[in-house]
Amino acid sequence: MSQIRTLPIPEGLDGMRVDAAVSKLCGISRTAAAELAQSGQITVDGVEVGKSDRLSADCMLEVSLPEPKKVMPKVEPVEGMDIIYSDEDIIVVDKPVGVAAHPTVGWEGPTVVGGLAAAGFRVSTSGPPERQGIVQRLDVGTSGVMVVAASERAYTQLKRAFRDRTPEKTYHALVQGHPDPLTGTIEAPIGRHPSAGWRFAVTTDGKHSVTHYETIEAFREAALLKIHLETGRTHQIRVHFSALHHPCCGDPMYGSDPKLNARLGLDRQWLHAVSLGFAHPGDGRWVTFESPYPADLQHAVDVLRA
């Protein structure tokens, strides 16, 4: 059995290779996308395409995906994933871009769960087998600080804390243009995009979503923002600022300018989890952990400053 996904090619992916675009749109690895193309499972306007063919905006893409199957963590070292802090209850990691929090169907790349196992860390056994210990997630294309539960009590308490929205999650984002006002709150419901289920949008029947922001630094073409999430919806920051016509730089899925992306050297959204604060599940003390900008994001800021 297979799942057929039919979707229009967004303008931001115009000219992109088939394997790269399908990887982004369907949330699978580029290798898996290439294999689908080679086996005739990808068509554009009804015509089979190869992995290296180029896509054109507004054409209709159809992908035949394999039936979902149970996935288990692959134990392998994760290059660039630093351990910020660890004790018997928690492990705080600095997640690099291109790394998933845990395994999912179609994702064959590195994961935080697999990287911790390879490094000899033991995590909580609570939760589904493929994401034991995971109490929060960052997108594959988002870097920064995240916490994993090492003990059962930590898993229970941290899951409750994130459900109740008590942790303080701070992100920095580089967005196109300048939000007006320069400091403010975006309160708009988020749900599945009505015509493209692979992404999200502000919708009338979506889930309540609140994003607070302030401008740190304004450049001619973009603004660097400090963002605090009151809610934690999938792609929340990317969706909210795209809806305001200020998409994250480097994020073609939500409308970023390809020319600016290229000038800044970005091949992923400029979005970084810079700090995370929460009550330690062991003794209740408030702890805060921080992550510096990785090299690619710092380079983009340096280009704008220059």
Tab-separated table of C-alpha atoms in Angstrom:
chain	number	residue	atom	x	y	z
A	1	MET	CA	0.000	0.000	0.000
A	2	SER	CA	1.112	3.575	-0.612
A	3	GLN	CA	-0.039	7.083	0.184
A	4	ILE	CA	-0.542	9.538	-2.677
A	5	ARG	CA	0.239	13.171	-1.906
A	6	THR	CA	-0.741	15.785	-4.475
A	7	LEU	CA	0.299	19.389	-3.985
A	8	PRO	CA	1.152	22.517	-5.972
A	9	ILE	CA	4.803	23.531	-6.211
A	10	PRO	CA	5.224	26.803	-4.261
A	11	GLU	CA	6.995	29.745	-5.860
A	12	GLY	CA	9.825	29.489	-3.339
A	13	LEU	CA	10.793	26.065	-4.733
A	14	ASP	CA	10.799	27.148	-8.376
A	15	GLY	CA	13.902	25.744	-10.078
A	16	MET	CA	14.785	23.360	-7.231
A	17	ARG	CA	15.825	19.766	-7.918
A	18	VAL	CA	13.088	17.170	-7.516
A	19	ASP	CA	14.835	15.214	-4.765
A	20	ALA	CA	15.592	18.352	-2.725
A	21	ALA	CA	12.064	19.744	-3.103
A	22	VAL	CA	10.284	16.480	-2.263
A	23	SER	CA	12.519	16.108	0.775
A	24	LYS	CA	11.360	19.534	2.028
A	25	LEU	CA	7.703	19.133	1.124
A	26	CYS	CA	7.163	15.591	2.373
A	27	GLY	CA	9.499	15.570	5.361
A	28	ILE	CA	11.619	12.676	4.088
A	29	SER	CA	15.330	12.390	3.451
A	30	ARG	CA	16.784	13.488	0.131
A	31	THR	CA	18.012	9.927	-0.444
A	32	ALA	CA	14.503	8.547	0.035
A	33	ALA	CA	13.117	11.191	-2.345
A	34	ALA	CA	15.711	10.265	-4.978
A	35	GLU	CA	14.773	6.590	-4.678
A	36	LEU	CA	11.098	7.440	-5.169
A	37	ALA	CA	11.949	9.375	-8.322
A	38	GLN	CA	14.110	6.559	-9.666
A	39	SER	CA	11.260	4.079	-9.160
A	40	GLY	CA	8.740	6.298	-10.973
A	41	GLN	CA	6.827	7.375	-7.868
A	42	ILE	CA	7.050	11.137	-8.525
A	43	THR	CA	5.208	12.967	-11.296
A	44	VAL	CA	4.795	16.623	-12.255
A	45	ASP	CA	1.578	17.408	-14.130
A	46	GLY	CA	1.181	13.671	-14.703
A	47	VAL	CA	4.662	13.107	-16.173
A	48	GLU	CA	7.303	11.044	-14.357
A	49	VAL	CA	10.384	13.044	-13.382
A	50	GLY	CA	13.926	12.149	-12.390
A	51	LYS	CA	15.642	13.111	-9.160
A	52	SER	CA	17.748	15.846	-10.802
A	53	ASP	CA	14.972	17.417	-12.881
A	54	ARG	CA	14.034	20.981	-11.988
A	55	LEU	CA	10.594	21.996	-10.763
A	56	SER	CA	8.495	24.927	-11.956
A	57	ALA	CA	6.218	26.923	-9.687
A	58	ASP	CA	2.456	26.248	-9.835
A	59	CYS	CA	2.855	22.834	-11.447
A	60	MET	CA	1.140	19.930	-9.693
A	61	LEU	CA	3.434	17.490	-7.923
A	62	GLU	CA	2.280	13.979	-7.075
A	63	VAL	CA	4.315	11.695	-4.809
A	64	SER	CA	3.516	8.086	-3.990
A	65	LEU	CA	4.864	7.538	-0.485
A	66	PRO	CA	5.289	4.096	1.112
A	67	GLU	CA	2.840	3.088	3.811
A	68	PRO	CA	3.972	4.327	7.242
A	69	LYS	CA	5.832	1.767	9.305
A	70	LYS	CA	7.097	1.583	12.838
A	71	VAL	CA	10.498	3.172	13.224
A	72	MET	CA	13.114	2.699	15.922
A	73	PRO	CA	16.015	4.964	16.846
A	74	LYS	CA	19.220	4.446	14.884
A	75	VAL	CA	22.131	4.573	17.310
A	76	GLU	CA	24.789	6.705	15.663
A	77	PRO	CA	26.958	9.685	16.682
A	78	VAL	CA	25.632	13.111	15.712
A	79	GLU	CA	28.296	15.475	14.454
A	80	GLY	CA	28.079	18.920	15.995
A	81	MET	CA	25.599	18.007	18.742
A	82	ASP	CA	27.057	19.316	21.996
A	83	ILE	CA	25.935	18.331	25.487
A	84	ILE	CA	25.369	21.605	27.351
A	85	TYR	CA	24.496	19.961	30.688
A	86	SER	CA	23.578	16.575	32.100
A	87	ASP	CA	22.692	14.986	35.429
A	88	GLU	CA	20.578	12.053	36.589
A	89	ASP	CA	17.347	13.800	35.553
A	90	ILE	CA	18.019	15.846	32.430
A	91	ILE	CA	20.255	16.089	29.375
A	92	VAL	CA	20.412	19.481	27.668
A	93	VAL	CA	21.714	19.443	24.102
A	94	ASP	CA	22.666	22.029	21.504
A	95	LYS	CA	20.909	20.533	18.463
A	96	PRO	CA	22.506	21.310	15.105
A	97	VAL	CA	20.509	21.860	11.936
A	98	GLY	CA	19.679	18.715	9.973
A	99	VAL	CA	19.018	16.635	13.060
A	100	ALA	CA	15.561	15.410	14.092
A	101	ALA	CA	14.554	15.115	17.734
A	102	HIS	CA	13.521	11.486	17.210
A	103	PRO	CA	12.942	9.032	14.341
A	104	THR	CA	9.909	9.426	12.092
A	105	VAL	CA	8.735	7.536	9.033
A	106	GLY	CA	10.768	8.613	6.002
A	107	TRP	CA	13.508	10.328	8.006
A	108	GLU	CA	16.803	8.485	7.663
A	109	GLY	CA	19.061	11.217	9.001
A	110	PRO	CA	20.561	11.661	12.475
A	111	THR	CA	18.415	12.113	15.595
A	112	VAL	CA	18.955	13.479	19.074
A	113	VAL	CA	17.740	10.174	20.553
A	114	GLY	CA	20.192	8.145	18.470
A	115	GLY	CA	23.053	10.539	19.147
A	116	LEU	CA	22.569	10.366	22.904
A	117	ALA	CA	22.445	6.576	22.809
A	118	ALA	CA	25.656	6.476	20.771
A	119	ALA	CA	27.321	8.782	23.300
A	120	GLY	CA	26.414	6.413	26.141
A	121	PHE	CA	23.594	8.418	27.724
A	122	ARG	CA	20.608	6.648	29.202
A	123	VAL	CA	17.278	8.401	28.860
A	124	SER	CA	13.835	7.895	30.332
A	125	THR	CA	11.991	4.800	29.086
A	126	SER	CA	8.689	6.682	29.188
A	127	GLY	CA	6.956	7.507	25.940
A	128	PRO	CA	6.727	5.641	22.612
A	129	PRO	CA	9.815	3.510	21.823
A	130	GLU	CA	11.053	5.781	19.032
A	131	ARG	CA	10.968	8.938	21.171
A	132	GLN	CA	11.672	7.860	24.723
A	133	GLY	CA	12.772	10.781	26.863
A	134	ILE	CA	11.609	13.413	24.366
A	135	VAL	CA	9.571	16.112	26.106
A	136	GLN	CA	9.936	18.847	23.461
A	137	ARG	CA	10.991	19.026	19.829
A	138	LEU	CA	12.733	21.363	17.430
A	139	ASP	CA	12.201	21.130	13.665
A	140	VAL	CA	14.944	19.440	11.653
A	141	GLY	CA	15.724	22.831	10.105
A	142	THR	CA	15.839	24.670	13.446
A	143	SER	CA	18.929	24.616	15.651
A	144	GLY	CA	19.431	25.383	19.323
A	145	VAL	CA	18.897	24.264	22.873
A	146	MET	CA	16.488	21.491	23.891
A	147	VAL	CA	16.102	19.233	26.915
A	148	VAL	CA	15.677	15.448	27.086
A	149	ALA	CA	14.423	13.596	30.175
A	150	ALA	CA	16.928	11.164	31.642
A	151	SER	CA	14.733	9.846	34.491
A	152	GLU	CA	11.103	8.798	34.744
A	153	ARG	CA	10.248	11.576	37.203
A	154	ALA	CA	11.866	14.124	34.900
A	155	TYR	CA	9.798	12.871	31.955
A	156	THR	CA	6.557	13.160	33.892
A	157	GLN	CA	7.310	16.609	35.323
A	158	LEU	CA	8.729	18.091	32.136
A	159	LYS	CA	5.886	16.775	29.968
A	160	ARG	CA	3.467	18.422	32.384
A	161	ALA	CA	5.489	21.648	32.405
A	162	PHE	CA	5.549	21.931	28.609
A	163	ARG	CA	1.845	21.094	28.487
A	164	ASP	CA	1.169	23.888	30.996
A	165	ARG	CA	3.552	26.231	29.096
A	166	THR	CA	5.666	27.087	32.133
A	167	PRO	CA	9.144	26.740	30.511
A	168	GLU	CA	10.542	29.927	28.974
A	169	LYS	CA	11.519	29.288	25.371
A	170	THR	CA	13.363	32.104	23.611
A	171	TYR	CA	14.177	32.100	19.922
A	172	HIS	CA	15.988	34.500	17.629
A	173	ALA	CA	14.734	34.817	14.065
A	174	LEU	CA	15.934	36.811	11.088
A	175	VAL	CA	12.878	37.912	9.103
A	176	GLN	CA	12.511	39.819	5.865
A	177	GLY	CA	11.596	43.471	6.188
A	178	HIS	CA	10.636	45.186	9.448
A	179	PRO	CA	7.588	44.133	11.484
A	180	ASP	CA	5.267	46.997	12.394
A	181	PRO	CA	5.232	47.621	15.292
A	182	LEU	CA	8.857	46.743	16.048
A	183	THR	CA	7.720	45.081	19.296
A	184	GLY	CA	4.426	43.300	19.591
A	185	THR	CA	2.306	40.178	19.905
A	186	ILE	CA	0.873	38.002	17.162
A	187	GLU	CA	-2.296	36.180	18.185
A	188	ALA	CA	-3.656	34.144	15.301
A	189	PRO	CA	-4.913	30.517	15.122
A	190	ILE	CA	-2.762	27.999	13.259
A	191	GLY	CA	-3.943	24.904	11.417
A	192	ARG	CA	-3.160	22.786	8.370
A	193	HIS	CA	-2.960	24.776	5.164
A	194	PRO	CA	-6.287	24.299	3.349
A	195	SER	CA	-4.646	23.347	0.043
A	196	ALA	CA	-1.218	22.090	1.113
A	197	GLY	CA	-1.342	19.663	4.035
A	198	TRP	CA	2.450	19.518	4.228
A	199	ARG	CA	2.575	22.997	5.731
A	200	PHE	CA	0.612	25.166	8.124
A	201	ALA	CA	-1.176	28.500	7.930
A	202	VAL	CA	-3.240	30.987	9.905
A	203	THR	CA	-6.770	29.570	9.648
A	204	THR	CA	-10.080	30.488	11.237
A	205	ASP	CA	-10.509	26.998	12.685
A	206	GLY	CA	-6.875	26.560	13.781
A	207	LYS	CA	-5.464	26.182	17.286
A	208	HIS	CA	-5.003	29.229	19.513
A	209	SER	CA	-1.449	30.510	18.967
A	210	VAL	CA	0.413	33.438	20.542
A	211	THR	CA	3.866	34.765	19.626
A	212	HIS	CA	5.572	37.691	21.376
A	213	TYR	CA	8.475	39.455	19.655
A	214	GLU	CA	10.792	42.425	19.889
A	215	THR	CA	13.289	43.786	17.377
A	216	ILE	CA	16.915	43.355	18.417
A	217	GLU	CA	18.538	44.849	15.328
A	218	ALA	CA	17.149	46.279	12.085
A	219	PHE	CA	18.983	46.045	8.752
A	220	ARG	CA	18.047	47.459	5.380
A	221	GLU	CA	16.443	44.229	4.137
A	222	ALA	CA	15.707	42.305	7.315
A	223	ALA	CA	15.255	42.435	11.089
A	224	LEU	CA	16.710	40.264	13.843
A	225	LEU	CA	13.995	39.439	16.383
A	226	LYS	CA	13.832	38.021	19.897
A	227	ILE	CA	10.799	35.774	20.164
A	228	HIS	CA	8.970	34.253	23.118
A	229	LEU	CA	6.392	31.562	22.449
A	230	GLU	CA	3.323	31.521	24.637
A	231	THR	CA	2.032	28.479	22.753
A	232	GLY	CA	3.980	25.823	20.875
A	233	ARG	CA	2.325	24.990	17.559
A	234	THR	CA	4.129	23.276	14.695
A	235	HIS	CA	6.012	25.876	12.611
A	236	GLN	CA	4.441	28.609	14.771
A	237	ILE	CA	7.113	31.278	14.319
A	238	ARG	CA	7.488	30.575	10.614
A	239	VAL	CA	3.727	30.660	10.022
A	240	HIS	CA	3.006	33.789	12.072
A	241	PHE	CA	5.671	35.923	10.444
A	242	SER	CA	4.877	34.586	6.987
A	243	ALA	CA	1.272	35.651	7.555
A	244	LEU	CA	2.555	39.169	8.268
A	245	HIS	CA	4.587	39.059	5.011
A	246	HIS	CA	7.832	38.908	6.991
A	247	PRO	CA	8.926	35.262	6.485
A	248	CYS	CA	12.073	33.925	8.090
A	249	CYS	CA	15.060	34.422	5.805
A	250	GLY	CA	16.102	31.137	4.209
A	251	ASP	CA	12.580	29.652	4.412
A	252	PRO	CA	11.190	29.192	0.855
A	253	MET	CA	8.388	26.970	2.153
A	254	TYR	CA	6.855	30.035	3.792
A	255	GLY	CA	7.722	32.657	1.206
A	256	SER	CA	11.289	33.860	1.668
A	257	ASP	CA	13.080	35.647	-1.180
A	258	PRO	CA	15.432	33.185	-2.979
A	259	LYS	CA	17.790	35.995	-4.026
A	260	LEU	CA	18.205	37.232	-0.457
A	261	ASN	CA	18.626	33.646	0.771
A	262	ALA	CA	21.463	33.152	-1.704
A	263	ARG	CA	23.160	36.428	-0.785
A	264	LEU	CA	23.063	35.495	2.892
A	265	GLY	CA	24.308	31.971	2.171
A	266	LEU	CA	21.231	30.371	3.740
A	267	ASP	CA	19.898	26.947	2.807
A	268	ARG	CA	17.585	26.691	5.835
A	269	GLN	CA	15.359	29.014	7.830
A	270	TRP	CA	17.172	31.550	10.037
A	271	LEU	CA	15.621	30.395	13.313
A	272	HIS	CA	17.526	29.438	16.447
A	273	ALA	CA	16.452	28.397	19.960
A	274	VAL	CA	18.830	30.600	21.953
A	275	SER	CA	17.678	29.792	25.497
A	276	LEU	CA	15.455	27.492	27.517
A	277	GLY	CA	14.491	27.945	31.160
A	278	PHE	CA	12.459	25.617	33.378
A	279	ALA	CA	12.087	24.313	36.926
A	280	HIS	CA	14.562	21.471	37.413
A	281	PRO	CA	12.558	18.258	37.953
A	282	GLY	CA	14.965	17.120	40.659
A	283	ASP	CA	14.867	20.008	43.133
A	284	GLY	CA	12.600	22.651	41.618
A	285	ARG	CA	15.302	25.315	41.136
A	286	TRP	CA	14.948	27.446	38.026
A	287	VAL	CA	17.645	26.658	35.446
A	288	THR	CA	18.390	28.364	32.151
A	289	PHE	CA	20.543	27.081	29.307
A	290	GLU	CA	21.743	28.986	26.239
A	291	SER	CA	23.033	28.241	22.744
A	292	PRO	CA	25.168	30.595	20.584
A	293	TYR	CA	24.440	31.120	16.887
A	294	PRO	CA	25.895	28.406	14.648
A	295	ALA	CA	28.281	29.497	11.902
A	296	ASP	CA	25.756	29.693	9.038
A	297	LEU	CA	23.347	31.930	10.957
A	298	GLN	CA	26.148	34.166	12.237
A	299	HIS	CA	27.452	34.521	8.678
A	300	ALA	CA	24.070	35.756	7.452
A	301	VAL	CA	23.956	38.429	10.179
A	302	ASP	CA	27.532	39.467	9.404
A	303	VAL	CA	26.638	39.900	5.704
A	304	LEU	CA	23.745	42.213	6.620
A	305	ARG	CA	25.883	44.216	9.043
A	306	ALA	CA	28.556	44.664	6.389
